[in-house]
PDB file of C-alpha atoms and ligand atoms in Angstrom:
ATOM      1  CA  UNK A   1     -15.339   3.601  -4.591  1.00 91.00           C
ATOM      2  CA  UNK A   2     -14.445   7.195  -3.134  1.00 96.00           C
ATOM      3  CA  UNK A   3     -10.845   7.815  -2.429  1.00 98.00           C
ATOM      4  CA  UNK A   4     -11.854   8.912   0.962  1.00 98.00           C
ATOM      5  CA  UNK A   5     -13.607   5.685   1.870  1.00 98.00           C
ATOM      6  CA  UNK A   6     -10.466   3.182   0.422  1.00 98.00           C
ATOM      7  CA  UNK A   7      -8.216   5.660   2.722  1.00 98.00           C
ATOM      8  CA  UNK A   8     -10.307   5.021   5.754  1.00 98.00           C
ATOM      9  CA  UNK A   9      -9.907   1.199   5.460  1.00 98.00           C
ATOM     10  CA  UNK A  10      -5.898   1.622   4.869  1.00 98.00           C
ATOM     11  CA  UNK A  11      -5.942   3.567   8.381  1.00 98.00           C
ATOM     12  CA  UNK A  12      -8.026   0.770   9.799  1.00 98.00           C
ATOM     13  CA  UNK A  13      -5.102  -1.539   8.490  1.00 98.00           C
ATOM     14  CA  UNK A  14      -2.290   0.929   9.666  1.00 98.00           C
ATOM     15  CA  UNK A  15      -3.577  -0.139  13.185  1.00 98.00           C
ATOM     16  CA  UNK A  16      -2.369  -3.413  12.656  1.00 98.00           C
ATOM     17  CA  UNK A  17       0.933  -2.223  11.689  1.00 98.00           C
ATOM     18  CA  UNK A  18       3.732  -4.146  13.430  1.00 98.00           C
ATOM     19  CA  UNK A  19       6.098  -1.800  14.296  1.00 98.00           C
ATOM     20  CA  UNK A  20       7.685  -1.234  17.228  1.00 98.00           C
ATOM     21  CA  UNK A  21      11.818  -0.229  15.603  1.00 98.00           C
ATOM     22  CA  UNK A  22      10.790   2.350  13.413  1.00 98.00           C
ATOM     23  CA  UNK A  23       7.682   3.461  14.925  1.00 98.00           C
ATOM     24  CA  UNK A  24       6.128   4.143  11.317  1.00 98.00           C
ATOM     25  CA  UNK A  25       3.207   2.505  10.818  1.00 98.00           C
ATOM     26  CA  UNK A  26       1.889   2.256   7.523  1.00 98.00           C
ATOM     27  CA  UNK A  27      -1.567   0.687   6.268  1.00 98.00           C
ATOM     28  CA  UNK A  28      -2.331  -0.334   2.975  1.00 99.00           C
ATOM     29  CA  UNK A  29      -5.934  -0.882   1.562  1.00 98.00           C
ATOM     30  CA  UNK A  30      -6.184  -2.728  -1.915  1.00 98.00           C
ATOM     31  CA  UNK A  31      -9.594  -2.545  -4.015  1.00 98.00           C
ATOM     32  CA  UNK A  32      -9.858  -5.296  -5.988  1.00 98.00           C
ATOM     33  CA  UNK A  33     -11.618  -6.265  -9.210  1.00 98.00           C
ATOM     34  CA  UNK A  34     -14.778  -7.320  -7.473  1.00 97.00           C
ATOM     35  CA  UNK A  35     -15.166  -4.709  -4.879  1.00 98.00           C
ATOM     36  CA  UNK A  36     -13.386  -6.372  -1.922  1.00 98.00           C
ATOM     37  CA  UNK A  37     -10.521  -4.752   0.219  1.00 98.00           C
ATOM     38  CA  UNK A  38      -7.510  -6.140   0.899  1.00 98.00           C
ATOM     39  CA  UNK A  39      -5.646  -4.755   4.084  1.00 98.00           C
ATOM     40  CA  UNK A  40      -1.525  -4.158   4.215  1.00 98.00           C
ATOM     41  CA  UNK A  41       0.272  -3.221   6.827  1.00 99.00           C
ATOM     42  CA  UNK A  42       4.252  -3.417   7.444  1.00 98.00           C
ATOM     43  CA  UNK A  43       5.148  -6.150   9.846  1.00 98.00           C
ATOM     44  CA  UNK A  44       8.841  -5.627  11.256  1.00 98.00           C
ATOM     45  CA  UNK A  45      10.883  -8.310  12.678  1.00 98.00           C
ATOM     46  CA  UNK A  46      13.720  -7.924  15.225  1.00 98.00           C
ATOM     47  CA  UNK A  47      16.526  -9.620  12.544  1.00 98.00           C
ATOM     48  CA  UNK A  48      15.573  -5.856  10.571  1.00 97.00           C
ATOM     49  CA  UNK A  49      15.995  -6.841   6.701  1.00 96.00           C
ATOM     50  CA  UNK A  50      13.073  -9.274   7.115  1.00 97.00           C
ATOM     51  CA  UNK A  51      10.892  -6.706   7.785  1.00 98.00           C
ATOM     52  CA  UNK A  52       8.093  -6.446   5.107  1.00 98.00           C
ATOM     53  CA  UNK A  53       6.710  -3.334   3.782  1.00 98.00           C
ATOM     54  CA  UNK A  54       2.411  -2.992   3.974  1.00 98.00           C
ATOM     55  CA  UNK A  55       2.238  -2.531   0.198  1.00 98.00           C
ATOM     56  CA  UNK A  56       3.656  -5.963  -0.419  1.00 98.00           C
ATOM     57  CA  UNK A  57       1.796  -7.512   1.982  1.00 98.00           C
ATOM     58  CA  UNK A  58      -1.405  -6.363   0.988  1.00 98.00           C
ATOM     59  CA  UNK A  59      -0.169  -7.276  -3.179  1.00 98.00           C
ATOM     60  CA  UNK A  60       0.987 -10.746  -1.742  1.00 98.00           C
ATOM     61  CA  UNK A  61      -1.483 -11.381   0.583  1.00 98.00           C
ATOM     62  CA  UNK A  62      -4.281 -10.789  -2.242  1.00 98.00           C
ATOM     63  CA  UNK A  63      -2.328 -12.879  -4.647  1.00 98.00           C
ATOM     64  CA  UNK A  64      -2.706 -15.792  -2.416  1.00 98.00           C
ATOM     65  CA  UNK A  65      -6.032 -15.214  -1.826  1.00 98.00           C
ATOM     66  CA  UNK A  66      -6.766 -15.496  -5.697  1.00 98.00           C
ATOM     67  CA  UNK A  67      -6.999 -12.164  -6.865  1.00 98.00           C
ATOM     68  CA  UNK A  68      -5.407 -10.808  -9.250  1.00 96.00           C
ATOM     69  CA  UNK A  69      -6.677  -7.388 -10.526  1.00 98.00           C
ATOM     70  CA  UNK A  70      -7.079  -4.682  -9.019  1.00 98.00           C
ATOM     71  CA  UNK A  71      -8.916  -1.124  -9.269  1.00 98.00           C
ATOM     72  CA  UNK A  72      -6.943   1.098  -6.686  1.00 98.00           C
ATOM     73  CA  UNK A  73      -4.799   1.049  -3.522  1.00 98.00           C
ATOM     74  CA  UNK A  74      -4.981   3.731  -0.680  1.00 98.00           C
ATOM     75  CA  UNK A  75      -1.005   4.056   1.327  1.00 98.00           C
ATOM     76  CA  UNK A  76      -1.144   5.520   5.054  1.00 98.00           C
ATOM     77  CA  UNK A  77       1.465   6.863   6.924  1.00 98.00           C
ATOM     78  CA  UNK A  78       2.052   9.344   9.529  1.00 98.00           C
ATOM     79  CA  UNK A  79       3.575  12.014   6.929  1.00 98.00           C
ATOM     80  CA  UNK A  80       1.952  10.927   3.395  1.00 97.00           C
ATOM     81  CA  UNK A  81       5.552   9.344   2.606  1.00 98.00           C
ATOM     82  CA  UNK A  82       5.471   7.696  -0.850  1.00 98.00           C
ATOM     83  CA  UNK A  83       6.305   4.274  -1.268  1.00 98.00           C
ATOM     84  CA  UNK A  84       9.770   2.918  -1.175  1.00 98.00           C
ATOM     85  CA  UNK A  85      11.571   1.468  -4.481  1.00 98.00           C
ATOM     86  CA  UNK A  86      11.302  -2.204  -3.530  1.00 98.00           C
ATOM     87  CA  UNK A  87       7.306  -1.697  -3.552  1.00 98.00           C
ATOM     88  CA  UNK A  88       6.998   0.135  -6.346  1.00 98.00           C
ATOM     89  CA  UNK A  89       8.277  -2.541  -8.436  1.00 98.00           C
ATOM     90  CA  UNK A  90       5.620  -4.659  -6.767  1.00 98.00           C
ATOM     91  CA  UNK A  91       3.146  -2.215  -7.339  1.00 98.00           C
ATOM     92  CA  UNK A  92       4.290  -1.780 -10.811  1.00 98.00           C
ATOM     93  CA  UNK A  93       4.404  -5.612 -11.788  1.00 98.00           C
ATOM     94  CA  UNK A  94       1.372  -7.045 -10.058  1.00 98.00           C
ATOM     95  CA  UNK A  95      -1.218  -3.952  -9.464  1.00 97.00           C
ATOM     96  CA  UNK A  96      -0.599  -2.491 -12.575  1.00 92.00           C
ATOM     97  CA  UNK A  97      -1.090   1.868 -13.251  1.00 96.00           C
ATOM     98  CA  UNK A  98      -4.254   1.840 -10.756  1.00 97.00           C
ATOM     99  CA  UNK A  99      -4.532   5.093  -8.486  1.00 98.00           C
ATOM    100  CA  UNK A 100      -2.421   5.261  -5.669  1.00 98.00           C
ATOM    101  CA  UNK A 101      -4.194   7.748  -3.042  1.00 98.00           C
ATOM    102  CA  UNK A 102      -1.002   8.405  -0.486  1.00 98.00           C
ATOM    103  CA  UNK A 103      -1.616  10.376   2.602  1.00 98.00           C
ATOM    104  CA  UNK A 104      -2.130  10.845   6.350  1.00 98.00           C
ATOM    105  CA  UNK A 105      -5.726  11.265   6.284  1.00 97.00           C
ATOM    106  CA  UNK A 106      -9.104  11.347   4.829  1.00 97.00           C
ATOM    107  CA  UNK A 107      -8.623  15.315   3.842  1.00 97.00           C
ATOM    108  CA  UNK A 108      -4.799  14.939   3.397  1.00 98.00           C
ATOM    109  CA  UNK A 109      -3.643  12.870   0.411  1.00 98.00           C
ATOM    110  CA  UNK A 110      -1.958  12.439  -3.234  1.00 98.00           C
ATOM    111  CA  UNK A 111      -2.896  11.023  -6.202  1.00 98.00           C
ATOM    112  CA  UNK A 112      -0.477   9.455  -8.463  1.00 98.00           C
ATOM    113  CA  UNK A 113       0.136   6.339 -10.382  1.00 98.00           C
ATOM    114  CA  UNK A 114       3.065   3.700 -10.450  1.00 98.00           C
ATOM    115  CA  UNK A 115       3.647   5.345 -14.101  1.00 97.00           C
ATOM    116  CA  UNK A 116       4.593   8.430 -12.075  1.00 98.00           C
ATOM    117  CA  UNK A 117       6.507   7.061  -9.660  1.00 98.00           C
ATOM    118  CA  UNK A 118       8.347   4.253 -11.379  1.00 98.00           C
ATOM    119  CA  UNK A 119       9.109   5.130 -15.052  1.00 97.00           C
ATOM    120  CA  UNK A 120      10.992   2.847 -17.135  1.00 96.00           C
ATOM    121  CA  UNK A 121      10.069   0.131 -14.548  1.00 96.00           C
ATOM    122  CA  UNK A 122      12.146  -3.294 -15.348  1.00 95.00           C
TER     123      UNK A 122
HETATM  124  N1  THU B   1       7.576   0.898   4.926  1.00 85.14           N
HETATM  125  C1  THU B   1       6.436   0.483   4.297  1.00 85.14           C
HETATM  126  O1  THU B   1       5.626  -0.253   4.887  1.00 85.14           O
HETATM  127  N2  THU B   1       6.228   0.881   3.018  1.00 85.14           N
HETATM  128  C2  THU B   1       7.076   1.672   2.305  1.00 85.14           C
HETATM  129  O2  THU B   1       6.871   1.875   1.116  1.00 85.14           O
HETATM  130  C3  THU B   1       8.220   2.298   2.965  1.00 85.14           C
HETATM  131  C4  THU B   1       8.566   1.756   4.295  1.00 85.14           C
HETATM  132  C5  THU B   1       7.818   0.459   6.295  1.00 85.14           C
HETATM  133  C6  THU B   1       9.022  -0.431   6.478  1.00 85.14           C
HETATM  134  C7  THU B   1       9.360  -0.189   7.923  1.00 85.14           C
HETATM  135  O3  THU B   1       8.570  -1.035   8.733  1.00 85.14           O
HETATM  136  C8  THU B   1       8.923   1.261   8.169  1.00 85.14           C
HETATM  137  O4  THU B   1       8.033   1.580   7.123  1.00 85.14           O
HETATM  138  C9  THU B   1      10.040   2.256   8.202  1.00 85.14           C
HETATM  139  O5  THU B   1      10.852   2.163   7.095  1.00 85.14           O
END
């Protein structure tokens, strides 16, 4: 599948974003072995440190759902930020080194890898 394509569903999932603290919406979209998509998005709660972060809640939410490999994840935000350290351990230790397309839009992303971003993971 075309980066541009696995972006467009993560902005699709950004619009579920619960966010309404930080105002940061982010959308995950998670290809999976078979050619489904699994949607993330970051779900805050008023106690704060619950809050859960759209890239583990698109890797959770597919685990429970059965799958377990995975061909590429697309990461949405408002200003392309890169995933925080809690997620890329997540990343790292259930998605494996798939390509990570991070961005803002369709025209306006990275690729990297978990490699990249998290060497020497744990
Ligand atoms: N957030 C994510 O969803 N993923 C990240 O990798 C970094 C941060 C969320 C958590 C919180 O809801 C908001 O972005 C601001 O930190």
């Amino acid at each position: 599948m075309k980066p541009e394509k696995l972006i467009q569903s993560a902005l699709k999932a950004q619009n579920k974003s619960v966010s309404p603290f930080s105002k940061y919406p982010v959308g995950v979209a998670l290809l999976t072995e078979n050619g489904d998509i699994i949607h993330g998005c970051n779900i805050e709660s008023k106690a704060y440190p619950t809050t859960l972060c759209a890239e583990r809640v698109a890797i959770f939410s597919a685990i429970a759902q059965g799958y377990n490999k995975f061909k590429a994840m697309a990461i949405v935000t408002k200003d392309g930020g890169m995933p925080c350290g809690a997620c890329r351990q997540i990343i790292s230790e259930f998605a494996g080194n798939i390509p990570l397309y991070v961005g803002n839009s369709q025209t306006n992303y990275k690729t990297t890898t978990i490699d990249e971003l998290l060497p020497y993971p744990f």
